[in-house]
Amino acid sequence: MPTLLVKNIHTLVTMDEQRREIRQGALWVRDQAIEQVGTTAELPQTADEVLDLQDRHVVLPGLVNTHHHFFQTLTRAIPAVQNVELFGWLQGLLPIWAHLSPEAIRVSAQIAAAELMLSGCTTASDHLYIYPNGCTLDDEIEAIQEVGLRFHASRGSLSLGQSQGGLPPDALVEQEDFILRDSQRLIEQYHDNSRHAMLRITLAPCSPFTVSQDLMRESAALARSHPGVRLHTHLAENANDVAYSLERFGLLPGDYARSVGWLGQDVWHAHCVKLSEAAIATFGQTGTGVAHCPCSNMRLASGMAPIRQMLDQNVPVGLGVDGSASNDSGHLLQEARTALLLARVREENPAALTAREALEIATRGGARVLGRDDIGSLAPGMAADFVAVDVDTPAFAGAHTDIVAALLLCQVDRVAYSFINGRKVIDQGHLTTLDLPLLVERHNRTAEALLAAAKR
């Protein structure tokens, strides 16, 4: 098994149980796992591969993205939906997404993954909930395996069309018996519950206004019949979302989640901007997780999620960049910075969220939300998922009195190095697994074709 030594790290941010930050740090890796963590002087001086960071890089655990919609990279900054709230945004984009193809799913997934990886992400969950024209989750899984991102693939679904009181056009919904059969197939074919697994499957009916309560309950039962299969959906994203829940079910979103069995350590919900105080307490008591998506929530004017209150109630909180048509970026480290700033604005308190707390949400928090104890920190036995940021740059000039906080308070364009499962996937700021310029060209052609088809 190959070995790797990363030495002369300016500051090694371990995020381990003691939250150690090691000056002149080093990592020693064998195959896919970390074996030793310490100072450069303490660790072995040789390995099959040696990366000398020359005291100019901060190394931290790979960031964890807990909510995204990769396919939306194809429809960024669409003029008609730049200034509308969630429901109007969906109504404007669903007719365009009706023209997605398997190629569109593949190329958008790779672009989204590349963007995430360049920003420090090493593990991502994606929520693919629309499957027109022969699209399958397999298309996305195969595309991501080529890029090398650690991946939690969510089998999303739409089953409640407009004629039944839902939001999506009837032509885009699937039959619920098919959704459940396909979910079973995907679990059997792809789900890997082993330690350091690169691929896991999640069941993810899209939202209360796009699927039935029966599908929510049946999906929960199916997931819980397989070890390590988790549940994910959107919840309490904005005021209209809450109003829909009250009108259709007579329940607040947190009570709706309880009514369909969607509470527990195997569940996480995206957004939760309008979650009630009682529901926050319940989430904390049951270990139900939240994917916090601050940029998307601001872009769609959904509101500011009460993250400080959630953390104080021991709610598992991770970060999500959300879809690239509602952010419209996929820069996960900048998402952590935004979470820091937005929490302070919401509470009108400059100490509402510290830089290290925001970084913890992006690492250990995301790992907890995804149910993983093998990522999110750098310690012996953990997956060799880590990134290096060059701090000998203009953006960090004058910030070396607290270089860890500077990762959140200053500007990081991209990481210099990234290793996922012990494999170097970013080398001196460049993606090693795909030809990125060719991928961008292919993606743009696909996006143009998608918009042209929607206009016909």
Tab-separated table of C-alpha atoms in Angstrom:
chain	number	residue	atom	x	y	z
A	1	MET	CA	0.000	0.000	0.000
A	2	PRO	CA	1.479	3.378	-1.011
A	3	THR	CA	2.463	5.895	1.660
A	4	LEU	CA	2.336	9.689	1.637
A	5	LEU	CA	4.091	12.258	3.809
A	6	VAL	CA	2.871	15.860	3.858
A	7	LYS	CA	5.386	17.929	5.815
A	8	ASN	CA	6.309	21.484	6.758
A	9	ILE	CA	2.670	22.513	7.007
A	10	HIS	CA	2.434	26.095	8.308
A	11	THR	CA	-0.589	25.184	10.449
A	12	LEU	CA	-2.326	21.818	10.527
A	13	VAL	CA	-5.979	22.271	11.556
A	14	THR	CA	-6.903	18.796	12.752
A	15	MET	CA	-10.488	19.341	13.963
A	16	ASP	CA	-9.807	16.275	16.125
A	17	GLU	CA	-11.363	15.727	19.555
A	18	GLN	CA	-8.967	18.268	21.085
A	19	ARG	CA	-9.298	20.657	18.095
A	20	ARG	CA	-5.501	20.788	17.833
A	21	GLU	CA	-3.862	23.312	15.535
A	22	ILE	CA	-0.265	22.214	14.954
A	23	ARG	CA	2.456	24.584	13.810
A	24	GLN	CA	5.026	22.991	11.503
A	25	GLY	CA	2.611	20.093	11.174
A	26	ALA	CA	2.751	16.889	9.173
A	27	LEU	CA	0.528	14.003	8.070
A	28	TRP	CA	1.587	10.454	7.290
A	29	VAL	CA	-0.863	8.443	5.197
A	30	ARG	CA	-0.989	4.816	4.153
A	31	ASP	CA	-3.245	4.044	1.200
A	32	GLN	CA	-6.627	5.673	1.987
A	33	ALA	CA	-6.243	6.397	5.699
A	34	ILE	CA	-4.259	8.674	7.987
A	35	GLU	CA	-1.809	6.806	10.237
A	36	GLN	CA	0.090	9.608	12.000
A	37	VAL	CA	-0.528	13.276	12.798
A	38	GLY	CA	1.957	15.596	14.481
A	39	THR	CA	4.832	17.951	13.858
A	40	THR	CA	7.223	17.486	10.968
A	41	ALA	CA	9.990	16.674	13.430
A	42	GLU	CA	7.944	13.914	15.084
A	43	LEU	CA	6.793	12.019	11.993
A	44	PRO	CA	8.714	9.717	9.622
A	45	GLN	CA	10.876	11.607	7.159
A	46	THR	CA	10.262	9.363	4.147
A	47	ALA	CA	7.339	7.883	2.221
A	48	ASP	CA	6.550	6.734	-1.303
A	49	GLU	CA	5.386	10.289	-2.026
A	50	VAL	CA	6.520	13.374	-0.128
A	51	LEU	CA	4.787	16.766	-0.395
A	52	ASP	CA	6.799	19.580	1.176
A	53	LEU	CA	4.511	22.562	1.787
A	54	GLN	CA	7.443	24.803	2.758
A	55	ASP	CA	5.701	26.530	5.682
A	56	ARG	CA	3.291	28.424	3.412
A	57	HIS	CA	0.121	26.322	3.521
A	58	VAL	CA	-2.626	25.678	6.040
A	59	VAL	CA	-3.962	22.113	5.883
A	60	LEU	CA	-7.469	21.307	7.094
A	61	PRO	CA	-9.944	18.439	6.805
A	62	GLY	CA	-11.762	18.238	3.518
A	63	LEU	CA	-15.010	20.191	3.647
A	64	VAL	CA	-18.356	18.376	3.540
A	65	ASN	CA	-21.229	19.624	1.376
A	66	THR	CA	-24.568	18.312	2.659
A	67	HIS	CA	-26.996	19.747	0.085
A	68	HIS	CA	-26.706	20.463	-3.624
A	69	HIS	CA	-28.480	19.988	-6.954
A	70	PHE	CA	-25.656	19.401	-9.427
A	71	PHE	CA	-27.844	19.595	-12.539
A	72	GLN	CA	-28.624	23.236	-11.851
A	73	THR	CA	-25.173	24.367	-13.043
A	74	LEU	CA	-26.833	24.306	-16.476
A	75	THR	CA	-29.291	27.080	-15.546
A	76	ARG	CA	-27.355	29.661	-13.565
A	77	ALA	CA	-28.433	33.312	-13.554
A	78	ILE	CA	-31.508	32.759	-15.756
A	79	PRO	CA	-33.004	36.278	-16.125
A	80	ALA	CA	-36.644	35.264	-15.587
A	81	VAL	CA	-35.937	33.850	-12.117
A	82	GLN	CA	-33.296	36.219	-10.808
A	83	ASN	CA	-35.725	38.181	-8.643
A	84	VAL	CA	-38.399	35.746	-7.479
A	85	GLU	CA	-38.974	33.652	-4.353
A	86	LEU	CA	-38.804	29.858	-4.116
A	87	PHE	CA	-42.154	28.831	-5.610
A	88	GLY	CA	-41.930	31.266	-8.522
A	89	TRP	CA	-38.313	30.259	-9.051
A	90	LEU	CA	-39.300	26.589	-9.324
A	91	GLN	CA	-42.236	27.340	-11.625
A	92	GLY	CA	-39.888	29.253	-13.921
A	93	LEU	CA	-37.196	26.567	-14.045
A	94	LEU	CA	-39.092	23.264	-14.001
A	95	PRO	CA	-40.189	23.641	-17.658
A	96	ILE	CA	-36.543	24.110	-18.635
A	97	TRP	CA	-35.387	21.134	-16.571
A	98	ALA	CA	-38.017	19.023	-18.340
A	99	HIS	CA	-35.539	18.921	-21.255
A	100	LEU	CA	-32.647	17.444	-19.275
A	101	SER	CA	-30.854	14.489	-20.850
A	102	PRO	CA	-28.500	11.823	-19.468
A	103	GLU	CA	-25.583	13.762	-20.972
A	104	ALA	CA	-26.797	16.918	-19.216
A	105	ILE	CA	-26.888	15.081	-15.899
A	106	ARG	CA	-23.357	13.746	-16.408
A	107	VAL	CA	-21.664	16.965	-17.511
A	108	SER	CA	-23.398	19.142	-14.898
A	109	ALA	CA	-22.404	16.707	-12.157
A	110	GLN	CA	-18.763	16.889	-13.176
A	111	ILE	CA	-18.755	20.679	-13.353
A	112	ALA	CA	-20.419	20.939	-9.947
A	113	ALA	CA	-17.971	18.458	-8.458
A	114	ALA	CA	-14.965	20.250	-9.943
A	115	GLU	CA	-16.162	23.581	-8.578
A	116	LEU	CA	-16.686	22.083	-5.130
A	117	MET	CA	-13.322	20.317	-5.097
A	118	LEU	CA	-11.435	23.459	-6.090
A	119	SER	CA	-13.091	25.224	-3.134
A	120	GLY	CA	-11.988	22.610	-0.589
A	121	CYS	CA	-14.832	20.078	-0.683
A	122	THR	CA	-13.921	16.393	-0.515
A	123	THR	CA	-17.345	14.860	0.278
A	124	ALA	CA	-20.661	15.957	-1.193
A	125	SER	CA	-24.264	14.906	-1.083
A	126	ASP	CA	-26.323	15.696	-4.160
A	127	HIS	CA	-30.114	15.699	-4.384
A	128	LEU	CA	-31.236	14.717	-7.892
A	129	TYR	CA	-35.043	14.758	-7.946
A	130	ILE	CA	-35.998	15.080	-11.626
A	131	TYR	CA	-35.608	12.300	-14.213
A	132	PRO	CA	-36.996	13.243	-17.643
A	133	ASN	CA	-35.966	11.751	-20.991
A	134	GLY	CA	-34.319	8.610	-19.663
A	135	CYS	CA	-32.200	10.309	-16.975
A	136	THR	CA	-31.198	8.138	-14.026
A	137	LEU	CA	-29.191	8.537	-10.854
A	138	ASP	CA	-26.714	6.119	-12.421
A	139	ASP	CA	-25.709	8.858	-14.894
A	140	GLU	CA	-24.646	11.098	-12.036
A	141	ILE	CA	-22.941	8.347	-10.037
A	142	GLU	CA	-20.798	7.273	-12.988
A	143	ALA	CA	-19.837	10.870	-13.746
A	144	ILE	CA	-18.773	11.570	-10.154
A	145	GLN	CA	-16.734	8.379	-9.956
A	146	GLU	CA	-14.619	9.745	-12.825
A	147	VAL	CA	-13.934	12.969	-10.910
A	148	GLY	CA	-12.942	11.279	-7.649
A	149	LEU	CA	-15.250	13.057	-5.188
A	150	ARG	CA	-16.495	11.153	-2.135
A	151	PHE	CA	-20.203	11.001	-2.893
A	152	HIS	CA	-23.578	10.564	-1.198
A	153	ALA	CA	-26.061	10.200	-4.058
A	154	SER	CA	-29.645	11.062	-3.143
A	155	ARG	CA	-32.449	9.394	-5.073
A	156	GLY	CA	-34.855	12.318	-5.103
A	157	SER	CA	-38.356	12.264	-6.527
A	158	LEU	CA	-41.411	14.267	-7.566
A	159	SER	CA	-44.717	12.407	-7.321
A	160	LEU	CA	-47.348	15.074	-6.614
A	161	GLY	CA	-48.246	17.028	-9.755
A	162	GLN	CA	-50.266	20.209	-10.096
A	163	SER	CA	-53.489	18.305	-10.698
A	164	GLN	CA	-53.088	16.731	-7.256
A	165	GLY	CA	-52.264	19.962	-5.466
A	166	GLY	CA	-48.480	19.819	-5.846
A	167	LEU	CA	-46.131	22.301	-7.449
A	168	PRO	CA	-44.498	20.377	-10.356
A	169	PRO	CA	-46.134	19.996	-13.784
A	170	ASP	CA	-47.831	16.613	-14.049
A	171	ALA	CA	-45.495	15.611	-16.891
A	172	LEU	CA	-42.497	15.649	-14.519
A	173	VAL	CA	-43.812	13.416	-11.750
A	174	GLU	CA	-43.077	9.697	-11.374
A	175	GLN	CA	-45.306	6.928	-10.101
A	176	GLU	CA	-44.584	6.171	-6.481
A	177	ASP	CA	-44.335	2.405	-6.911
A	178	PHE	CA	-41.643	2.966	-9.552
A	179	ILE	CA	-39.784	5.420	-7.300
A	180	LEU	CA	-39.645	2.842	-4.521
A	181	ARG	CA	-38.569	0.023	-6.866
A	182	ASP	CA	-35.819	2.194	-8.325
A	183	SER	CA	-34.723	3.237	-4.835
A	184	GLN	CA	-34.395	-0.434	-3.878
A	185	ARG	CA	-32.384	-1.125	-7.041
A	186	LEU	CA	-29.986	1.736	-6.396
A	187	ILE	CA	-29.380	0.677	-2.805
A	188	GLU	CA	-28.638	-2.902	-3.871
A	189	GLN	CA	-26.409	-1.828	-6.752
A	190	TYR	CA	-24.385	1.025	-5.242
A	191	HIS	CA	-24.726	1.552	-1.495
A	192	ASP	CA	-21.508	0.907	0.422
A	193	ASN	CA	-21.806	1.095	4.195
A	194	SER	CA	-18.159	0.197	4.866
A	195	ARG	CA	-15.702	2.550	6.552
A	196	HIS	CA	-14.109	5.040	4.133
A	197	ALA	CA	-16.797	4.253	1.537
A	198	MET	CA	-16.651	6.472	-1.543
A	199	LEU	CA	-20.337	6.028	-2.443
A	200	ARG	CA	-23.514	5.824	-0.412
A	201	ILE	CA	-27.172	6.111	-1.358
A	202	THR	CA	-29.756	8.367	0.305
A	203	LEU	CA	-33.524	8.323	-0.237
A	204	ALA	CA	-34.782	11.861	-0.751
A	205	PRO	CA	-38.391	12.619	-1.773
A	206	CYS	CA	-38.099	16.248	-2.768
A	207	SER	CA	-40.339	18.276	-0.439
A	208	PRO	CA	-43.776	18.433	1.217
A	209	PHE	CA	-45.191	20.238	-1.812
A	210	THR	CA	-43.893	17.755	-4.414
A	211	VAL	CA	-44.534	14.274	-2.939
A	212	SER	CA	-47.239	12.512	-0.950
A	213	GLN	CA	-47.127	11.646	2.725
A	214	ASP	CA	-47.349	7.985	1.730
A	215	LEU	CA	-44.126	8.240	-0.263
A	216	MET	CA	-42.399	9.892	2.688
A	217	ARG	CA	-43.448	7.070	5.015
A	218	GLU	CA	-42.632	4.277	2.562
A	219	SER	CA	-39.245	5.782	1.739
A	220	ALA	CA	-38.418	5.952	5.437
A	221	ALA	CA	-39.362	2.318	5.904
A	222	LEU	CA	-37.285	1.261	2.897
A	223	ALA	CA	-34.218	3.227	3.984
A	224	ARG	CA	-34.386	1.850	7.507
A	225	SER	CA	-34.393	-1.707	6.201
A	226	HIS	CA	-30.843	-1.204	4.898
A	227	PRO	CA	-27.839	-0.321	7.105
A	228	GLY	CA	-26.509	3.183	6.601
A	229	VAL	CA	-29.119	4.405	4.119
A	230	ARG	CA	-30.196	7.872	5.207
A	231	LEU	CA	-33.148	10.172	4.510
A	232	HIS	CA	-33.085	13.708	3.145
A	233	THR	CA	-35.618	16.313	1.996
A	234	HIS	CA	-36.355	20.054	1.965
A	235	LEU	CA	-38.210	21.490	4.954
A	236	ALA	CA	-39.421	24.899	6.162
A	237	GLU	CA	-37.489	26.736	3.469
A	238	ASN	CA	-39.563	29.937	3.455
A	239	ALA	CA	-42.874	31.425	4.589
A	240	ASN	CA	-44.786	30.040	1.571
A	241	ASP	CA	-43.454	26.582	2.372
A	242	VAL	CA	-44.851	26.879	5.906
A	243	ALA	CA	-48.186	28.213	4.602
A	244	TYR	CA	-48.488	25.245	2.215
A	245	SER	CA	-47.846	22.810	5.060
A	246	LEU	CA	-50.491	24.439	7.232
A	247	GLU	CA	-53.067	24.574	4.432
A	248	ARG	CA	-52.549	21.062	3.084
A	249	PHE	CA	-51.685	19.095	6.221
A	250	GLY	CA	-52.795	21.353	9.061
A	251	LEU	CA	-49.277	21.008	10.433
A	252	LEU	CA	-46.205	23.145	10.890
A	253	PRO	CA	-43.176	21.701	9.029
A	254	GLY	CA	-41.621	20.192	12.153
A	255	ASP	CA	-44.898	18.456	13.028
A	256	TYR	CA	-45.217	17.276	9.418
A	257	ALA	CA	-41.759	15.692	9.685
A	258	ARG	CA	-42.819	13.893	12.858
A	259	SER	CA	-46.096	12.727	11.277
A	260	VAL	CA	-44.304	10.933	8.425
A	261	GLY	CA	-41.527	9.448	10.565
A	262	TRP	CA	-38.810	11.822	9.396
A	263	LEU	CA	-37.086	12.499	12.706
A	264	GLY	CA	-33.978	10.757	13.981
A	265	GLN	CA	-30.239	10.432	13.577
A	266	ASP	CA	-30.664	8.964	10.083
A	267	VAL	CA	-32.505	12.065	8.771
A	268	TRP	CA	-31.388	15.510	7.704
A	269	HIS	CA	-33.457	18.342	6.251
A	270	ALA	CA	-32.300	21.134	3.955
A	271	HIS	CA	-32.780	24.823	4.854
A	272	CYS	CA	-35.071	24.824	7.946
A	273	VAL	CA	-35.135	28.625	7.752
A	274	LYS	CA	-38.617	28.771	9.292
A	275	LEU	CA	-38.360	25.896	11.738
A	276	SER	CA	-40.223	26.639	14.974
A	277	GLU	CA	-38.514	26.789	18.368
A	278	ALA	CA	-40.333	23.625	19.402
A	279	ALA	CA	-39.165	21.826	16.276
A	280	ILE	CA	-35.577	22.947	16.842
A	281	ALA	CA	-35.725	21.446	20.319
A	282	THR	CA	-37.137	18.221	18.882
A	283	PHE	CA	-34.420	18.070	16.226
A	284	GLY	CA	-31.802	18.426	18.944
A	285	GLN	CA	-33.390	15.735	21.120
A	286	THR	CA	-33.734	13.270	18.238
A	287	GLY	CA	-30.440	14.039	16.450
A	288	THR	CA	-32.238	15.154	13.289
A	289	GLY	CA	-29.832	17.095	11.083
A	290	VAL	CA	-29.985	20.339	9.110
A	291	ALA	CA	-28.200	21.377	5.921
A	292	HIS	CA	-27.650	25.133	6.235
A	293	CYS	CA	-27.621	26.909	2.851
A	294	PRO	CA	-27.031	30.604	3.596
A	295	CYS	CA	-26.273	31.875	0.075
A	296	SER	CA	-29.334	30.241	-1.468
A	297	ASN	CA	-31.522	31.452	1.379
A	298	MET	CA	-30.350	35.014	0.752
A	299	ARG	CA	-30.580	34.728	-3.040
A	300	LEU	CA	-34.235	33.634	-2.857
A	301	ALA	CA	-34.998	35.941	0.098
A	302	SER	CA	-36.140	32.932	2.112
A	303	GLY	CA	-34.803	34.314	5.374
A	304	MET	CA	-32.039	33.579	7.856
A	305	ALA	CA	-31.950	30.179	9.514
A	306	PRO	CA	-31.527	30.296	13.324
A	307	ILE	CA	-28.199	28.474	13.287
A	308	ARG	CA	-26.983	29.760	16.664
A	309	GLN	CA	-30.131	28.435	18.309
A	310	MET	CA	-29.777	25.103	16.503
A	311	LEU	CA	-26.182	24.673	17.647
A	312	ASP	CA	-27.124	25.566	21.212
A	313	GLN	CA	-29.843	22.882	21.091
A	314	ASN	CA	-27.326	20.274	19.803
A	315	VAL	CA	-28.937	20.016	16.378
A	316	PRO	CA	-26.480	18.445	13.899
A	317	VAL	CA	-25.736	21.245	11.395
A	318	GLY	CA	-23.773	20.960	8.161
A	319	LEU	CA	-23.272	23.299	5.220
A	320	GLY	CA	-24.815	23.110	1.769
A	321	VAL	CA	-24.175	25.292	-1.257
A	322	ASP	CA	-27.603	24.236	-2.582
A	323	GLY	CA	-28.368	24.225	-6.278
A	324	SER	CA	-26.247	26.217	-8.654
A	325	ALA	CA	-29.354	27.985	-9.921
A	326	SER	CA	-30.190	29.462	-6.527
A	327	ASN	CA	-26.737	30.301	-5.177
A	328	ASP	CA	-25.399	30.488	-8.023
A	329	SER	CA	-21.971	29.386	-6.859
A	330	GLY	CA	-20.511	26.165	-5.542
A	331	HIS	CA	-17.660	27.526	-3.400
A	332	LEU	CA	-17.974	25.651	-0.124
A	333	LEU	CA	-15.352	27.563	1.860
A	334	GLN	CA	-17.037	30.836	0.910
A	335	GLU	CA	-20.349	29.276	1.991
A	336	ALA	CA	-18.819	28.797	5.431
A	337	ARG	CA	-17.755	32.454	5.430
A	338	THR	CA	-21.295	33.481	4.494
A	339	ALA	CA	-22.722	31.322	7.286
A	340	LEU	CA	-20.440	33.133	9.717
A	341	LEU	CA	-21.498	36.583	8.526
A	342	LEU	CA	-25.209	35.809	8.226
A	343	ALA	CA	-25.406	34.387	11.756
A	344	ARG	CA	-23.942	37.623	13.079
A	345	VAL	CA	-26.407	39.716	11.082
A	346	ARG	CA	-29.378	37.610	12.205
A	347	GLU	CA	-28.473	37.804	15.894
A	348	GLU	CA	-27.039	41.335	15.636
A	349	ASN	CA	-24.146	39.934	17.606
A	350	PRO	CA	-20.539	39.867	16.330
A	351	ALA	CA	-19.878	36.801	18.488
A	352	ALA	CA	-22.927	34.831	17.280
A	353	LEU	CA	-20.717	32.465	15.270
A	354	THR	CA	-16.941	32.351	15.430
A	355	ALA	CA	-14.629	31.506	12.547
A	356	ARG	CA	-13.714	28.184	14.133
A	357	GLU	CA	-17.369	27.307	14.723
A	358	ALA	CA	-18.120	27.990	11.056
A	359	LEU	CA	-15.175	25.822	10.027
A	360	GLU	CA	-16.412	23.079	12.330
A	361	ILE	CA	-19.861	23.174	10.718
A	362	ALA	CA	-18.151	22.747	7.334
A	363	THR	CA	-16.121	19.731	8.477
A	364	ARG	CA	-17.179	17.782	11.578
A	365	GLY	CA	-20.720	19.146	11.343
A	366	GLY	CA	-21.189	17.918	7.795
A	367	ALA	CA	-19.739	14.527	8.685
A	368	ARG	CA	-22.218	14.187	11.555
A	369	VAL	CA	-25.127	15.187	9.336
A	370	LEU	CA	-24.150	12.509	6.795
A	371	GLY	CA	-23.766	9.913	9.539
A	372	ARG	CA	-20.015	9.488	9.100
A	373	ASP	CA	-17.327	8.995	11.743
A	374	ASP	CA	-14.498	8.550	9.222
A	375	ILE	CA	-14.311	12.060	7.714
A	376	GLY	CA	-14.391	15.646	8.996
A	377	SER	CA	-11.212	15.564	11.090
A	378	LEU	CA	-7.555	14.610	10.712
A	379	ALA	CA	-6.588	11.841	13.112
A	380	PRO	CA	-5.243	8.277	12.895
A	381	GLY	CA	-7.799	5.991	11.273
A	382	MET	CA	-9.677	8.781	9.530
A	383	ALA	CA	-9.992	8.920	5.753
A	384	ALA	CA	-7.138	10.745	4.045
A	385	ASP	CA	-9.357	13.626	2.935
A	386	PHE	CA	-7.603	16.958	3.386
A	387	VAL	CA	-6.910	20.210	1.570
A	388	ALA	CA	-4.110	22.776	1.629
A	389	VAL	CA	-4.578	26.530	1.253
A	390	ASP	CA	-1.639	28.704	0.218
A	391	VAL	CA	-1.518	31.567	2.720
A	392	ASP	CA	1.546	33.253	1.229
A	393	THR	CA	-0.688	35.402	-0.990
A	394	PRO	CA	-1.966	39.001	-1.052
A	395	ALA	CA	-5.331	37.917	0.372
A	396	PHE	CA	-3.644	36.732	3.583
A	397	ALA	CA	-1.083	39.494	3.929
A	398	GLY	CA	-1.247	40.806	7.497
A	399	ALA	CA	-3.452	37.937	8.710
A	400	HIS	CA	-0.850	35.621	10.216
A	401	THR	CA	-1.665	36.458	13.834
A	402	ASP	CA	-4.612	34.046	13.440
A	403	ILE	CA	-4.240	32.261	10.158
A	404	VAL	CA	-7.044	29.770	10.950
A	405	ALA	CA	-9.648	32.500	11.414
A	406	ALA	CA	-8.275	34.135	8.272
A	407	LEU	CA	-9.453	31.120	6.249
A	408	LEU	CA	-12.991	32.327	6.951
A	409	LEU	CA	-12.495	36.068	7.226
A	410	CYS	CA	-10.262	36.510	4.168
A	411	GLN	CA	-10.685	35.451	0.539
A	412	VAL	CA	-9.690	31.976	-0.670
A	413	ASP	CA	-10.046	31.651	-4.429
A	414	ARG	CA	-9.211	27.945	-4.562
A	415	VAL	CA	-7.240	25.345	-2.650
A	416	ALA	CA	-3.701	24.532	-3.712
A	417	TYR	CA	-3.922	20.794	-2.985
A	418	SER	CA	-6.657	18.311	-2.253
A	419	PHE	CA	-6.444	14.639	-1.402
A	420	ILE	CA	-9.517	12.412	-1.339
A	421	ASN	CA	-9.167	8.881	-0.023
A	422	GLY	CA	-5.398	9.387	-0.268
A	423	ARG	CA	-5.532	10.357	-3.944
A	424	LYS	CA	-4.266	13.745	-5.114
A	425	VAL	CA	-7.171	15.352	-6.985
A	426	ILE	CA	-6.032	19.001	-6.871
A	427	ASP	CA	-2.357	19.713	-7.572
A	428	GLN	CA	-1.112	23.311	-7.362
A	429	GLY	CA	-4.655	24.577	-7.887
A	430	HIS	CA	-5.455	22.335	-10.855
A	431	LEU	CA	-7.875	19.415	-11.081
A	432	THR	CA	-5.958	16.230	-11.888
A	433	THR	CA	-8.794	13.853	-12.738
A	434	LEU	CA	-10.397	15.572	-15.750
A	435	ASP	CA	-9.467	18.083	-18.453
A	436	LEU	CA	-11.295	21.066	-16.964
A	437	PRO	CA	-11.215	23.433	-20.009
A	438	LEU	CA	-12.709	20.717	-22.202
A	439	LEU	CA	-15.306	19.955	-19.528
A	440	VAL	CA	-16.343	23.617	-19.328
A	441	GLU	CA	-16.698	23.777	-23.115
A	442	ARG	CA	-18.799	20.594	-23.169
A	443	HIS	CA	-20.932	21.886	-20.287
A	444	ASN	CA	-21.634	25.208	-21.989
A	445	ARG	CA	-22.681	23.506	-25.216
A	446	THR	CA	-25.070	21.308	-23.218
A	447	ALA	CA	-26.508	24.302	-21.377
A	448	GLU	CA	-27.112	26.159	-24.637
A	449	ALA	CA	-28.852	23.110	-26.096
A	450	LEU	CA	-31.016	22.781	-22.988
A	451	LEU	CA	-32.202	26.398	-23.184
A	452	ALA	CA	-32.784	26.123	-26.932
A	453	ALA	CA	-34.934	23.033	-26.426
A	454	ALA	CA	-36.970	24.812	-23.747
A	455	LYS	CA	-37.733	27.683	-26.139
A	456	ARG	CA	-39.070	25.414	-28.869
